[in-house]
PDB file of C-alpha atoms and ligand atoms in Angstrom:
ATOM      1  CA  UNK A 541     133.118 100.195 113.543  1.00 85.00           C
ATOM      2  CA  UNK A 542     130.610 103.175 113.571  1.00 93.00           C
ATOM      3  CA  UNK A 543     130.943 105.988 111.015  1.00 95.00           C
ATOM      4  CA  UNK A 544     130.420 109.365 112.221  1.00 97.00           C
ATOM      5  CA  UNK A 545     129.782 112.171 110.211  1.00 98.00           C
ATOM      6  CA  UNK A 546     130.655 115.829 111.280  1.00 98.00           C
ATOM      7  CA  UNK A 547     128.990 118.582 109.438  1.00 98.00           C
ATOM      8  CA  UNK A 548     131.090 121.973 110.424  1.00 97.00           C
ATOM      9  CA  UNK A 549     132.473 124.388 108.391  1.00 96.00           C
ATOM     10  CA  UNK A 550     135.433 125.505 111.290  1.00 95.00           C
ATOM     11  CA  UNK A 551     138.431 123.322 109.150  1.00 96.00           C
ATOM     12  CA  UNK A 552     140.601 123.536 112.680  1.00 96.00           C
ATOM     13  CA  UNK A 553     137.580 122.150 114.729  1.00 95.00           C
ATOM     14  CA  UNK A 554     136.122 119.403 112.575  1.00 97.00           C
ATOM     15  CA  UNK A 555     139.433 117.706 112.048  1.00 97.00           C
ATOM     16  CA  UNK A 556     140.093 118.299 116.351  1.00 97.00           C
ATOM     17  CA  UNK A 557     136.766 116.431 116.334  1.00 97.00           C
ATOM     18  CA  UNK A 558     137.363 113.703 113.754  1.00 97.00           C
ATOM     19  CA  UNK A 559     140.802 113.294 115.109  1.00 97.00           C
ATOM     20  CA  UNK A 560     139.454 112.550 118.350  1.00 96.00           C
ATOM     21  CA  UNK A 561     136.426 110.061 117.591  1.00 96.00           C
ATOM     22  CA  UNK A 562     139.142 108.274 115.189  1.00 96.00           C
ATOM     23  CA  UNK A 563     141.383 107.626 118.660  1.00 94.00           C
ATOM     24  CA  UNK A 564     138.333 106.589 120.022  1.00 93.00           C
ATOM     25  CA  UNK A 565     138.309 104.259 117.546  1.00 93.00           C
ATOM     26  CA  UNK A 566     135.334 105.173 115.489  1.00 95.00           C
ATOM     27  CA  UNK A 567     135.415 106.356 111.530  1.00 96.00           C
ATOM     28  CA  UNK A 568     135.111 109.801 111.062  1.00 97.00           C
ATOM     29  CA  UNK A 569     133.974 112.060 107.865  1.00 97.00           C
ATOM     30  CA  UNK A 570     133.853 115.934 107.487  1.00 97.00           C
ATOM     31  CA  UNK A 571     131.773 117.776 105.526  1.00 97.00           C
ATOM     32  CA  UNK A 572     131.988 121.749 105.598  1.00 96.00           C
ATOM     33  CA  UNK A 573     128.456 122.793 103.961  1.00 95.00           C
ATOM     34  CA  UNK A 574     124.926 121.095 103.602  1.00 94.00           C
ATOM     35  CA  UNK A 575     125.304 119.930 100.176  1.00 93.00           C
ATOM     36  CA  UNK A 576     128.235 117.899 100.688  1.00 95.00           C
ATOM     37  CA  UNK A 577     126.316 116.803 104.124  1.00 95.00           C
ATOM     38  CA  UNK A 578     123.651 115.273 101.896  1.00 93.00           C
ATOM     39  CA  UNK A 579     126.106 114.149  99.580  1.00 93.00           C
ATOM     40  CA  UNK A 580     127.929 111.873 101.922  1.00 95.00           C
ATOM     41  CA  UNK A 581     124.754 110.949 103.923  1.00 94.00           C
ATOM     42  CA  UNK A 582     123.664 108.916 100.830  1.00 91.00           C
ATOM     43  CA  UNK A 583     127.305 107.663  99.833  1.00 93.00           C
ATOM     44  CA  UNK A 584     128.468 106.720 103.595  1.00 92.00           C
ATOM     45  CA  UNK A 585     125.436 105.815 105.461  1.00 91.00           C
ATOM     46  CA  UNK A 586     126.965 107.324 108.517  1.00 95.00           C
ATOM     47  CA  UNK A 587     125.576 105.884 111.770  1.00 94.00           C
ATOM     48  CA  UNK A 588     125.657 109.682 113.842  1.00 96.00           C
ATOM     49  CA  UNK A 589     125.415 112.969 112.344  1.00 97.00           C
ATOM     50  CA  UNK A 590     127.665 115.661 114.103  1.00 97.00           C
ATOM     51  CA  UNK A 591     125.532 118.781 112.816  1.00 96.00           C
ATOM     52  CA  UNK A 592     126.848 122.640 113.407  1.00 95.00           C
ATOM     53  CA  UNK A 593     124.042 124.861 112.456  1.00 92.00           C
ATOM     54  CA  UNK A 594     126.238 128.058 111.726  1.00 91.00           C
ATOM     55  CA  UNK A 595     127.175 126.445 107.750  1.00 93.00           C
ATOM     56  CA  UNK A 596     128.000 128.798 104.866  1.00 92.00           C
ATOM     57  CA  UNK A 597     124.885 128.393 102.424  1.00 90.00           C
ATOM     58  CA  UNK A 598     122.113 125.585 103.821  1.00 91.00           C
ATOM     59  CA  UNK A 599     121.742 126.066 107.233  1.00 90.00           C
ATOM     60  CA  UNK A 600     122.068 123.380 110.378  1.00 93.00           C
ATOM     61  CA  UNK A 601     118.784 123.438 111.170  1.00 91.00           C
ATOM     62  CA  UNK A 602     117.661 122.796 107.303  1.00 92.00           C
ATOM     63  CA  UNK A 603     120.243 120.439 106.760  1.00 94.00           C
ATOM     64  CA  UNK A 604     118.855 118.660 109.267  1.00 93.00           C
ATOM     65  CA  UNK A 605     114.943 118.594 107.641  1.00 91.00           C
ATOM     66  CA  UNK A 606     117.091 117.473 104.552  1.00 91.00           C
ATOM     67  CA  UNK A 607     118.465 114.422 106.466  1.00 91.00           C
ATOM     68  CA  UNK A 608     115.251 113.884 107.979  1.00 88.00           C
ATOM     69  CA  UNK A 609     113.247 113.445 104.838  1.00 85.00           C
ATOM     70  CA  UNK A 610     115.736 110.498 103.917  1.00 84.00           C
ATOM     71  CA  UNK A 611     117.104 108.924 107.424  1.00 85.00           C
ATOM     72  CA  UNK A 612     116.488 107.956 111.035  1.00 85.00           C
ATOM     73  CA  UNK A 613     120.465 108.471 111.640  1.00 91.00           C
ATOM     74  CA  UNK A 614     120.780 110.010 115.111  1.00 93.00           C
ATOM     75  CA  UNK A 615     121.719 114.006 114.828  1.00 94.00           C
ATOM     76  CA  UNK A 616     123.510 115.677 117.300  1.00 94.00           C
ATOM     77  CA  UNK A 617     123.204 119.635 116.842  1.00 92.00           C
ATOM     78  CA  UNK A 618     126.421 121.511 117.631  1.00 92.00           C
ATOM     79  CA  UNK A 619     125.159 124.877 118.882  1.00 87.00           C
ATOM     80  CA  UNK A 620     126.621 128.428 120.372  1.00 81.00           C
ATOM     81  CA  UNK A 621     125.862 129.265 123.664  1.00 66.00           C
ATOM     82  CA  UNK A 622     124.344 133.001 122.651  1.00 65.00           C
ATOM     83  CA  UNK A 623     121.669 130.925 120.598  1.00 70.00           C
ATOM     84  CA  UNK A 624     119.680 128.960 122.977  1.00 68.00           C
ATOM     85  CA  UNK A 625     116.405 129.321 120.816  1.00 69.00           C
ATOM     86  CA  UNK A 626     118.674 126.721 118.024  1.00 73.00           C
ATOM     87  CA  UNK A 627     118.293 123.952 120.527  1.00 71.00           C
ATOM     88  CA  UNK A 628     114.178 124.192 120.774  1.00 72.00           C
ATOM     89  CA  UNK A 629     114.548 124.549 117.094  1.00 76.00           C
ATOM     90  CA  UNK A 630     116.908 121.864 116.278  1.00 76.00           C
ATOM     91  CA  UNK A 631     114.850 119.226 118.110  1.00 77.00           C
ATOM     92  CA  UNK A 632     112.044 120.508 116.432  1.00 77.00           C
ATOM     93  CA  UNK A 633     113.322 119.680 113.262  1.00 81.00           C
ATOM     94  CA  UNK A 634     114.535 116.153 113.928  1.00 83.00           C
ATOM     95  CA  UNK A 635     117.672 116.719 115.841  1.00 89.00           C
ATOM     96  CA  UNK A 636     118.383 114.029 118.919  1.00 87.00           C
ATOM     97  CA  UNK A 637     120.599 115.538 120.803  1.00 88.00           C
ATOM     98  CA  UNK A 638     122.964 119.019 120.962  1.00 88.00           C
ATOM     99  CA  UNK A 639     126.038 120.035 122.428  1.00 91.00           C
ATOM    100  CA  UNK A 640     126.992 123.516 123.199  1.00 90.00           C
ATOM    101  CA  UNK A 641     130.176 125.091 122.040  1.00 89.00           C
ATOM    102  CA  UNK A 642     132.716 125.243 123.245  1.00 89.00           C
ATOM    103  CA  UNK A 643     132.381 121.604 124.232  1.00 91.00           C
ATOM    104  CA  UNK A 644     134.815 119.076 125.615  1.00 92.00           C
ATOM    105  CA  UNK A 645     136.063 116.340 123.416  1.00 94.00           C
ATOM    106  CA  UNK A 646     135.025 113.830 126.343  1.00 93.00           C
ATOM    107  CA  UNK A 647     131.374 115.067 126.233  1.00 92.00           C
ATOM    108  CA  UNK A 648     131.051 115.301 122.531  1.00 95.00           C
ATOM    109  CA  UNK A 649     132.330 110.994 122.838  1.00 94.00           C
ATOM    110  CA  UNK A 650     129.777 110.640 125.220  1.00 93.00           C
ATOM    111  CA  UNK A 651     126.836 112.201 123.662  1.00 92.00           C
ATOM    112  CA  UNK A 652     128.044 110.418 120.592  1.00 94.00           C
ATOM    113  CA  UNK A 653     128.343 107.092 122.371  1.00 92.00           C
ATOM    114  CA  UNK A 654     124.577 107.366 123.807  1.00 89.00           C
ATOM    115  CA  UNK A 655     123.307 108.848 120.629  1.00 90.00           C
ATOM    116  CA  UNK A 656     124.777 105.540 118.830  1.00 90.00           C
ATOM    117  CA  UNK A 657     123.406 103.260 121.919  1.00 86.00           C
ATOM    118  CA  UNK A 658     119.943 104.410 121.542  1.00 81.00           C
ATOM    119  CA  UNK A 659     119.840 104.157 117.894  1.00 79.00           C
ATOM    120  CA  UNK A 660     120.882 100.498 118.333  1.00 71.00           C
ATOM    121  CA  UNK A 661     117.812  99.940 120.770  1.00 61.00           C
ATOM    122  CA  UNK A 662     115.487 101.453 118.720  1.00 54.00           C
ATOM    123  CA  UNK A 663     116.240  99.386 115.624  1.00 46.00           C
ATOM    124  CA  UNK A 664     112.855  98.067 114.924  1.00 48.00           C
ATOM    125  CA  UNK A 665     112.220  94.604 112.778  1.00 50.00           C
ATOM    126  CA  UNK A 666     109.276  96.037 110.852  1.00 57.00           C
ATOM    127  CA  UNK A 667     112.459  98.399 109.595  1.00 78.00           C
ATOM    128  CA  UNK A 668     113.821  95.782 107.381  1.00 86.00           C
ATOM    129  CA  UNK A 669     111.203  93.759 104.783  1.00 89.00           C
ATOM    130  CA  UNK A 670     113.379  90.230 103.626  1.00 91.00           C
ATOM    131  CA  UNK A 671     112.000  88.186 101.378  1.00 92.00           C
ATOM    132  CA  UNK A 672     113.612  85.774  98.468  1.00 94.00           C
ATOM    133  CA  UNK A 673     116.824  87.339  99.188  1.00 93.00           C
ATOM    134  CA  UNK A 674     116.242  90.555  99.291  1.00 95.00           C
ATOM    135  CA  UNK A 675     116.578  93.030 102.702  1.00 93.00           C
ATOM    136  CA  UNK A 676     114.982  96.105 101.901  1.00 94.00           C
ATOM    137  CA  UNK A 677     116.064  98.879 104.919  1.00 90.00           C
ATOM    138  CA  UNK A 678     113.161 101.097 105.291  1.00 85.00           C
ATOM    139  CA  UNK A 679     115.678 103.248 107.943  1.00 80.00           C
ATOM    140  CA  UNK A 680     119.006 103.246 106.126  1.00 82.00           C
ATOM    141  CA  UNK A 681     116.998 103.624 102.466  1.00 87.00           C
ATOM    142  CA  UNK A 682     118.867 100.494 101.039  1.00 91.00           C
ATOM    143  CA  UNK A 683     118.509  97.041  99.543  1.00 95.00           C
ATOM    144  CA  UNK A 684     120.479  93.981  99.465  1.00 94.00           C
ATOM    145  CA  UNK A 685     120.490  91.132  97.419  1.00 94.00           C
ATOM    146  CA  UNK A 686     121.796  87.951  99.212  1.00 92.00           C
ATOM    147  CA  UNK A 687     124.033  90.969 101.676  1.00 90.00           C
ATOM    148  CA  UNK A 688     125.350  93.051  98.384  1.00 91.00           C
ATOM    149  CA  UNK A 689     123.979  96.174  98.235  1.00 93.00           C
ATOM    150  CA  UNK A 690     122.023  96.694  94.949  1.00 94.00           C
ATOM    151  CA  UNK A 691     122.075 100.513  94.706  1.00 93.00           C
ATOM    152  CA  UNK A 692     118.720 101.507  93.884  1.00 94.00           C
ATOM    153  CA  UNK A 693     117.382 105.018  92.721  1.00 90.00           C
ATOM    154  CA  UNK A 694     114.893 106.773  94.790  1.00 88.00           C
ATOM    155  CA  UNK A 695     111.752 105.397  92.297  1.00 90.00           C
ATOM    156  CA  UNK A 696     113.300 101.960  92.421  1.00 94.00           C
ATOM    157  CA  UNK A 697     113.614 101.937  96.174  1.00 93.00           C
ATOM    158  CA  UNK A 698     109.899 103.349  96.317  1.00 90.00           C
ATOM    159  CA  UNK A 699     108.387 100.499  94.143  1.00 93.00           C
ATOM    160  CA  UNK A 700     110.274  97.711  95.843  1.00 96.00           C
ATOM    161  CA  UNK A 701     109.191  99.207  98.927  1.00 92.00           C
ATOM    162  CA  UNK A 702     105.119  99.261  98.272  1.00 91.00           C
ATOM    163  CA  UNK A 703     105.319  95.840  96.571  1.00 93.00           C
ATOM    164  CA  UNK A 704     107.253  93.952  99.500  1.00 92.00           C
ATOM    165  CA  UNK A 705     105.089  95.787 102.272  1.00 87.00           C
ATOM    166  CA  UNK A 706     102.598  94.148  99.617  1.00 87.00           C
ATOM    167  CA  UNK A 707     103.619  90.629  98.968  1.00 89.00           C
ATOM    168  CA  UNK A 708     101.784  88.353  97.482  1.00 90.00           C
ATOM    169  CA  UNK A 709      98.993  91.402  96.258  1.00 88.00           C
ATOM    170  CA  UNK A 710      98.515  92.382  92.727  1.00 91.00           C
ATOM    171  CA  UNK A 711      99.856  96.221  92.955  1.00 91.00           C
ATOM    172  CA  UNK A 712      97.479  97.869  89.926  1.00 91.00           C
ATOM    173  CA  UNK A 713     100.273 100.375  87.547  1.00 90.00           C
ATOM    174  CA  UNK A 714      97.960 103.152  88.204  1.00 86.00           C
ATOM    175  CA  UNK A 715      98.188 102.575  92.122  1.00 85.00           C
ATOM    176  CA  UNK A 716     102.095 102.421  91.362  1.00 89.00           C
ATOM    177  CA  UNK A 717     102.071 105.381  89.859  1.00 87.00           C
ATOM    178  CA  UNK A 718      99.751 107.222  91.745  1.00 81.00           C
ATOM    179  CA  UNK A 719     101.931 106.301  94.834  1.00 82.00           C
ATOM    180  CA  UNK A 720     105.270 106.556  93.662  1.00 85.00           C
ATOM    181  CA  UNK A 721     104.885 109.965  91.323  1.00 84.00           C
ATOM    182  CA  UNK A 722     102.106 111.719  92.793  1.00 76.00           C
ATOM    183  CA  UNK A 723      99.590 113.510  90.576  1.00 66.00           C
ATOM    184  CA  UNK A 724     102.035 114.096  87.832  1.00 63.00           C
ATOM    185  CA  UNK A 725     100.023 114.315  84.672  1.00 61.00           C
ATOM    186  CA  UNK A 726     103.029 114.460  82.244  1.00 72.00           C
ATOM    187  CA  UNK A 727     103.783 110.874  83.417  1.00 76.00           C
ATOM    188  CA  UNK A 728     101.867 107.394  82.432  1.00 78.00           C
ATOM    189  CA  UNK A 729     102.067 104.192  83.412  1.00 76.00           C
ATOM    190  CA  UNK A 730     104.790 102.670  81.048  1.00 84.00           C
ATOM    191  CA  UNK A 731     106.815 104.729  83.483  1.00 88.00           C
ATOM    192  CA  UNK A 732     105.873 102.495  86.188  1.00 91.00           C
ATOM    193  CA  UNK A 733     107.305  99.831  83.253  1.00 93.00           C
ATOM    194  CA  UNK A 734     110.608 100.942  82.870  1.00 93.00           C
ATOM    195  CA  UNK A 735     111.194 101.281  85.909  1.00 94.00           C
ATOM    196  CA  UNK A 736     110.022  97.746  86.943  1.00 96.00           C
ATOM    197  CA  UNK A 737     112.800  96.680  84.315  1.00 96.00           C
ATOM    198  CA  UNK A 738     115.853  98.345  85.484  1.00 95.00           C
ATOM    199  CA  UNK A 739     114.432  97.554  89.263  1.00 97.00           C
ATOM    200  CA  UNK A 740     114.842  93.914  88.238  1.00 97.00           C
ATOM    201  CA  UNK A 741     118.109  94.498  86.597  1.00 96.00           C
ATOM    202  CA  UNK A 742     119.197  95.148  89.750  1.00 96.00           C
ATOM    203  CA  UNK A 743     117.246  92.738  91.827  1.00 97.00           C
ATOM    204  CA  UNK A 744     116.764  89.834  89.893  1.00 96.00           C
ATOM    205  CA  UNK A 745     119.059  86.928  89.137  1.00 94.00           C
ATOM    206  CA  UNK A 746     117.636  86.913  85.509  1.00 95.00           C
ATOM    207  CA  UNK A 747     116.003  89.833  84.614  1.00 95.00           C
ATOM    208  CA  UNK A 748     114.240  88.117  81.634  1.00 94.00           C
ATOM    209  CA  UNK A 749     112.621  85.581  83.697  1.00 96.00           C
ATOM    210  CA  UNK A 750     111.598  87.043  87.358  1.00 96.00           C
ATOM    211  CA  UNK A 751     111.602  85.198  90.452  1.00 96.00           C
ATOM    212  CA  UNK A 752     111.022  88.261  92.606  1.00 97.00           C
ATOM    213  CA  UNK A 753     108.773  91.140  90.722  1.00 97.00           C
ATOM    214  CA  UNK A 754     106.251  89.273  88.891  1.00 97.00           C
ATOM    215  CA  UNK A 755     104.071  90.752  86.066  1.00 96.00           C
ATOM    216  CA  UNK A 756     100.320  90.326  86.592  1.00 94.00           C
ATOM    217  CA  UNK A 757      99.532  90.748  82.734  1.00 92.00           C
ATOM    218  CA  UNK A 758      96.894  93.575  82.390  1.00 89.00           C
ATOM    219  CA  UNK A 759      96.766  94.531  85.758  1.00 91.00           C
ATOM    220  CA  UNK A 760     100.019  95.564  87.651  1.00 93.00           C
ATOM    221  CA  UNK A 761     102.551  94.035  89.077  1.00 96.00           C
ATOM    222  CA  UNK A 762     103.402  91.709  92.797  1.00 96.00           C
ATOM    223  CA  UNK A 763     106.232  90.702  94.631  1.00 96.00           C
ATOM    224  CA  UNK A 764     106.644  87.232  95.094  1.00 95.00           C
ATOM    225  CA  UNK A 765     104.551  85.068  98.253  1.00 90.00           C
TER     226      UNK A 765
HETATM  227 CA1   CA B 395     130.211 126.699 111.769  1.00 89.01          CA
END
């Protein structure tokens, strides 16, 4: 069942929406400002974004560069008909589609039901690295271990990432680092370290004895060929 979020700050028309995509059968969230947006983004993993840019605080359009930055999740920009110049804008920014209020609860399906179609399509392998029992969703910014979802931090998810597009290579901690934190000069490489330890308490059967993340002593560190 697909999970739609609906980002609108109108109380009366969000739950009209979400009342209607939940007869159509889908699941339906409402947020009414960016930061909760984000919020359940992250925590829901929605599979549509219904996205009104008129939001108390944040912005549409920026809460939509926010999403962007983090997931491919089809947007659908809810826009007034006085604005016209929100639609050039909103696809600018990432958006897929947009609807124009006042809209019809069978066009706003539709658009939702093609939004969701193409997102399907476009599902590309390269998305998803496996390896060892690990799926690590480049797209939906998660990782499973044998299908349970290990709930990575943003660092965690980064390292995994590089050393699985990697695997097999020797990843140098200065590379890590470099790639992971940027030119950060209060941080050194035993950050790259404790990281790599709570990544493989989350990752590894036994942490003390990796399968998965191996340590290439003096050098860095490689994901399992
Ligand atoms: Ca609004």
């Amino acid at each position: 069942m697909a999970r739609i979020l609906i980002v609108e700050d109108e109380t009366l028309l969000a739950e009209t929406v979400a009342f209607n995509l939940r007869e159509e059968g889908y699941k339906a969230d409402i947020a009414g400002d960016g930061a909760s947006a984000i919020d359940l983004l992250r925590r829901e993993k929605p599979d549509a974004v219904l996205l009104d840019i008129m939001l108390p605080g944040i912005d549409g359009l920026e809460v939509c560069k926010l999403i962007r930055r983090e997931s491919d999740v089809p947007v659908i920009m809810l826009t007034a008909k006085s604005r016209e110049v929100d639609k050039v804008v909103g696809l600018e920014v990432g958006a897929d589609d947009y609807v124009t209020k006042p809209f019809g609860m069978m066009e706003l399906i539709a658009r939702v039901r093609a939004a969701l179609r193409r997102s399907r399509c476009s599902v590309r392998p390269a998305d998803v690295l496996q390896g060892h029992g690990l799926e690590l969703d480049t797209a939906r910014h998660t990782v499973r271990v044998h299908g349970i979802e290990a709930g990575l931090r943003p660092k965690e998810f980064e390292l995994l990432h590089i050393l699985m597009a990697n695997r097999g290579r020797v990843m140098e901690r200065s590379l890590l680092l470099d790639r992971v934190w940027g030119e950060n000069e209060y941080i050194d490489a035993g950050t790259v370290d404790v990281h790599i330890r709570r990544l493989r308490e989350k990752v590894e059967e036994n942490p003390s004895k990796p399968a998965r993340i191996l340590t290439v002593r003096g050098v860095g560190y490689k994901f399992a060929e």
